Amino acid sequence: MSRQSLRGAGFRNLALGYVIYRVIRFIPSLAPPLWWSIPANVVTP
């Protein structure tokens, strides 16, 4: 594998990990009593 493809794979894995983290963090907001917190959870990293 070339260095560039390894770098691309590393970036992809990092981005995928961040998306998974955001989804897991967002799941509790889907409960109706917590809907008011959705805008804050979408914007806050």
PDB file of N, CA and C in Angstrom:
ATOM      1  N   MET A   1       0.841  -1.185   0.000  1.00  0.00           N
ATOM      2  CA  MET A   1       0.000   0.000   0.000  1.00  0.00           C
ATOM      3  C   MET A   1       0.883   1.245   0.000  1.00  0.00           C
ATOM      4  N   SER A   2       0.438   2.222  -0.729  1.00  0.00           N
ATOM      5  CA  SER A   2       1.202   3.460  -0.788  1.00  0.00           C
ATOM      6  C   SER A   2       0.936   4.307   0.451  1.00  0.00           C
ATOM      7  N   ARG A   3       1.805   5.241   0.650  1.00  0.00           N
ATOM      8  CA  ARG A   3       1.664   6.129   1.799  1.00  0.00           C
ATOM      9  C   ARG A   3       0.379   6.943   1.731  1.00  0.00           C
ATOM     10  N   GLN A   4       0.034   7.349   0.519  1.00  0.00           N
ATOM     11  CA  GLN A   4      -1.165   8.165   0.340  1.00  0.00           C
ATOM     12  C   GLN A   4      -2.422   7.360   0.658  1.00  0.00           C
ATOM     13  N   SER A   5      -2.457   6.091   0.249  1.00  0.00           N
ATOM     14  CA  SER A   5      -3.647   5.286   0.542  1.00  0.00           C
ATOM     15  C   SER A   5      -3.747   4.998   2.035  1.00  0.00           C
ATOM     16  N   LEU A   6      -2.595   4.821   2.697  1.00  0.00           N
ATOM     17  CA  LEU A   6      -2.626   4.625   4.148  1.00  0.00           C
ATOM     18  C   LEU A   6      -3.114   5.880   4.857  1.00  0.00           C
ATOM     19  N   ARG A   7      -2.684   7.029   4.369  1.00  0.00           N
ATOM     20  CA  ARG A   7      -3.128   8.295   4.956  1.00  0.00           C
ATOM     21  C   ARG A   7      -4.633   8.460   4.760  1.00  0.00           C
ATOM     22  N   GLY A   8      -5.111   8.124   3.562  1.00  0.00           N
ATOM     23  CA  GLY A   8      -6.546   8.216   3.285  1.00  0.00           C
ATOM     24  C   GLY A   8      -7.347   7.270   4.156  1.00  0.00           C
ATOM     25  N   ALA A   9      -6.821   6.050   4.353  1.00  0.00           N
ATOM     26  CA  ALA A   9      -7.512   5.080   5.203  1.00  0.00           C
ATOM     27  C   ALA A   9      -7.537   5.565   6.651  1.00  0.00           C
ATOM     28  N   GLY A  10      -6.440   6.156   7.100  1.00  0.00           N
ATOM     29  CA  GLY A  10      -6.400   6.682   8.465  1.00  0.00           C
ATOM     30  C   GLY A  10      -7.386   7.817   8.659  1.00  0.00           C
ATOM     31  N   PHE A  11      -7.458   8.714   7.685  1.00  0.00           N
ATOM     32  CA  PHE A  11      -8.410   9.821   7.769  1.00  0.00           C
ATOM     33  C   PHE A  11      -9.842   9.300   7.757  1.00  0.00           C
ATOM     34  N   ARG A  12     -10.109   8.310   6.909  1.00  0.00           N
ATOM     35  CA  ARG A  12     -11.454   7.736   6.834  1.00  0.00           C
ATOM     36  C   ARG A  12     -11.835   7.111   8.173  1.00  0.00           C
ATOM     37  N   ASN A  13     -10.909   6.367   8.782  1.00  0.00           N
ATOM     38  CA  ASN A  13     -11.197   5.738  10.069  1.00  0.00           C
ATOM     39  C   ASN A  13     -11.426   6.781  11.162  1.00  0.00           C
ATOM     40  N   LEU A  14     -10.663   7.838  11.135  1.00  0.00           N
ATOM     41  CA  LEU A  14     -10.838   8.911  12.110  1.00  0.00           C
ATOM     42  C   LEU A  14     -12.201   9.579  11.939  1.00  0.00           C
ATOM     43  N   ALA A  15     -12.570   9.866  10.703  1.00  0.00           N
ATOM     44  CA  ALA A  15     -13.867  10.494  10.429  1.00  0.00           C
ATOM     45  C   ALA A  15     -15.011   9.562  10.816  1.00  0.00           C
ATOM     46  N   LEU A  16     -14.874   8.281  10.505  1.00  0.00           N
ATOM     47  CA  LEU A  16     -15.919   7.315  10.856  1.00  0.00           C
ATOM     48  C   LEU A  16     -16.065   7.212  12.374  1.00  0.00           C
ATOM     49  N   GLY A  17     -14.952   7.189  13.083  1.00  0.00           N
ATOM     50  CA  GLY A  17     -14.997   7.141  14.544  1.00  0.00           C
ATOM     51  C   GLY A  17     -15.687   8.363  15.124  1.00  0.00           C
ATOM     52  N   TYR A  18     -15.428   9.532  14.538  1.00  0.00           N
ATOM     53  CA  TYR A  18     -16.072  10.754  15.017  1.00  0.00           C
ATOM     54  C   TYR A  18     -17.578  10.719  14.769  1.00  0.00           C
ATOM     55  N   VAL A  19     -17.984  10.232  13.604  1.00  0.00           N
ATOM     56  CA  VAL A  19     -19.416  10.139  13.296  1.00  0.00           C
ATOM     57  C   VAL A  19     -20.092   9.168  14.259  1.00  0.00           C
ATOM     58  N   ILE A  20     -19.462   8.034  14.526  1.00  0.00           N
ATOM     59  CA  ILE A  20     -20.034   7.066  15.470  1.00  0.00           C
ATOM     60  C   ILE A  20     -20.154   7.695  16.855  1.00  0.00           C
ATOM     61  N   TYR A  21     -19.131   8.429  17.282  1.00  0.00           N
ATOM     62  CA  TYR A  21     -19.169   9.114  18.575  1.00  0.00           C
ATOM     63  C   TYR A  21     -20.341  10.094  18.647  1.00  0.00           C
ATOM     64  N   ARG A  22     -20.532  10.883  17.571  1.00  0.00           N
ATOM     65  CA  ARG A  22     -21.621  11.866  17.557  1.00  0.00           C
ATOM     66  C   ARG A  22     -22.983  11.185  17.601  1.00  0.00           C
ATOM     67  N   VAL A  23     -23.138  10.081  16.868  1.00  0.00           N
ATOM     68  CA  VAL A  23     -24.421   9.366  16.857  1.00  0.00           C
ATOM     69  C   VAL A  23     -24.721   8.813  18.243  1.00  0.00           C
ATOM     70  N   ILE A  24     -23.724   8.196  18.876  1.00  0.00           N
ATOM     71  CA  ILE A  24     -23.934   7.644  20.224  1.00  0.00           C
ATOM     72  C   ILE A  24     -24.282   8.760  21.206  1.00  0.00           C
ATOM     73  N   ARG A  25     -23.636   9.892  21.077  1.00  0.00           N
ATOM     74  CA  ARG A  25     -23.904  11.018  21.969  1.00  0.00           C
ATOM     75  C   ARG A  25     -25.286  11.621  21.726  1.00  0.00           C
ATOM     76  N   PHE A  26     -25.784  11.503  20.508  1.00  0.00           N
ATOM     77  CA  PHE A  26     -27.063  12.099  20.138  1.00  0.00           C
ATOM     78  C   PHE A  26     -28.250  11.209  20.512  1.00  0.00           C
ATOM     79  N   ILE A  27     -28.056   9.904  20.622  1.00  0.00           N
ATOM     80  CA  ILE A  27     -29.157   8.958  20.854  1.00  0.00           C
ATOM     81  C   ILE A  27     -30.032   9.331  22.056  1.00  0.00           C
ATOM     82  N   PRO A  28     -29.478   9.701  23.218  1.00  0.00           N
ATOM     83  CA  PRO A  28     -30.354  10.042  24.347  1.00  0.00           C
ATOM     84  C   PRO A  28     -31.307  11.206  24.059  1.00  0.00           C
ATOM     85  N   SER A  29     -30.952  12.083  23.144  1.00  0.00           N
ATOM     86  CA  SER A  29     -31.809  13.225  22.826  1.00  0.00           C
ATOM     87  C   SER A  29     -33.073  12.814  22.087  1.00  0.00           C
ATOM     88  N   LEU A  30     -33.137  11.591  21.611  1.00  0.00           N
ATOM     89  CA  LEU A  30     -34.306  11.157  20.856  1.00  0.00           C
ATOM     90  C   LEU A  30     -35.495  10.813  21.750  1.00  0.00           C
ATOM     91  N   ALA A  31     -35.282  10.714  23.063  1.00  0.00           N
ATOM     92  CA  ALA A  31     -36.390  10.489  23.987  1.00  0.00           C
ATOM     93  C   ALA A  31     -37.215  11.779  24.063  1.00  0.00           C
ATOM     94  N   PRO A  32     -38.538  11.690  23.943  1.00  0.00           N
ATOM     95  CA  PRO A  32     -39.381  12.900  23.906  1.00  0.00           C
ATOM     96  C   PRO A  32     -39.123  13.929  25.009  1.00  0.00           C
ATOM     97  N   PRO A  33     -38.880  13.535  26.267  1.00  0.00           N
ATOM     98  CA  PRO A  33     -38.631  14.581  27.268  1.00  0.00           C
ATOM     99  C   PRO A  33     -37.342  15.372  27.021  1.00  0.00           C
ATOM    100  N   LEU A  34     -36.459  14.856  26.188  1.00  0.00           N
ATOM    101  CA  LEU A  34     -35.178  15.526  25.950  1.00  0.00           C
ATOM    102  C   LEU A  34     -35.109  16.215  24.596  1.00  0.00           C
ATOM    103  N   TRP A  35     -36.226  16.351  23.900  1.00  0.00           N
ATOM    104  CA  TRP A  35     -36.198  16.963  22.575  1.00  0.00           C
ATOM    105  C   TRP A  35     -35.676  18.388  22.612  1.00  0.00           C
ATOM    106  N   TRP A  36     -35.844  19.086  23.731  1.00  0.00           N
ATOM    107  CA  TRP A  36     -35.351  20.458  23.829  1.00  0.00           C
ATOM    108  C   TRP A  36     -33.830  20.510  23.725  1.00  0.00           C
ATOM    109  N   SER A  37     -33.162  19.386  24.014  1.00  0.00           N
ATOM    110  CA  SER A  37     -31.692  19.376  23.991  1.00  0.00           C
ATOM    111  C   SER A  37     -31.109  19.048  22.620  1.00  0.00           C
ATOM    112  N   ILE A  38     -31.951  18.717  21.638  1.00  0.00           N
ATOM    113  CA  ILE A  38     -31.443  18.340  20.316  1.00  0.00           C
ATOM    114  C   ILE A  38     -30.609  19.450  19.676  1.00  0.00           C
ATOM    115  N   PRO A  39     -31.059  20.705  19.628  1.00  0.00           N
ATOM    116  CA  PRO A  39     -30.218  21.733  18.982  1.00  0.00           C
ATOM    117  C   PRO A  39     -28.836  21.870  19.628  1.00  0.00           C
ATOM    118  N   ALA A  40     -28.770  21.796  20.934  1.00  0.00           N
ATOM    119  CA  ALA A  40     -27.475  21.909  21.606  1.00  0.00           C
ATOM    120  C   ALA A  40     -26.585  20.714  21.289  1.00  0.00           C
ATOM    121  N   ASN A  41     -27.163  19.522  21.213  1.00  0.00           N
ATOM    122  CA  ASN A  41     -26.362  18.335  20.924  1.00  0.00           C
ATOM    123  C   ASN A  41     -25.910  18.286  19.475  1.00  0.00           C
ATOM    124  N   VAL A  42     -26.639  18.890  18.582  1.00  0.00           N
ATOM    125  CA  VAL A  42     -26.227  18.912  17.180  1.00  0.00           C
ATOM    126  C   VAL A  42     -25.048  19.858  16.994  1.00  0.00           C
ATOM    127  N   VAL A  43     -25.057  20.976  17.712  1.00  0.00           N
ATOM    128  CA  VAL A  43     -24.037  22.007  17.521  1.00  0.00           C
ATOM    129  C   VAL A  43     -22.779  21.740  18.343  1.00  0.00           C
ATOM    130  N   THR A  44     -22.911  21.176  19.528  1.00  0.00           N
ATOM    131  CA  THR A  44     -21.776  20.981  20.426  1.00  0.00           C
ATOM    132  C   THR A  44     -20.988  19.738  20.041  1.00  0.00           C
ATOM    133  N   PRO A  45     -19.675  19.867  19.864  1.00  0.00           N
ATOM    134  CA  PRO A  45     -18.867  18.682  19.501  1.00  0.00           C
ATOM    135  C   PRO A  45     -18.664  17.720  20.643  1.00  0.00           C
TER     136      PRO A  45
END
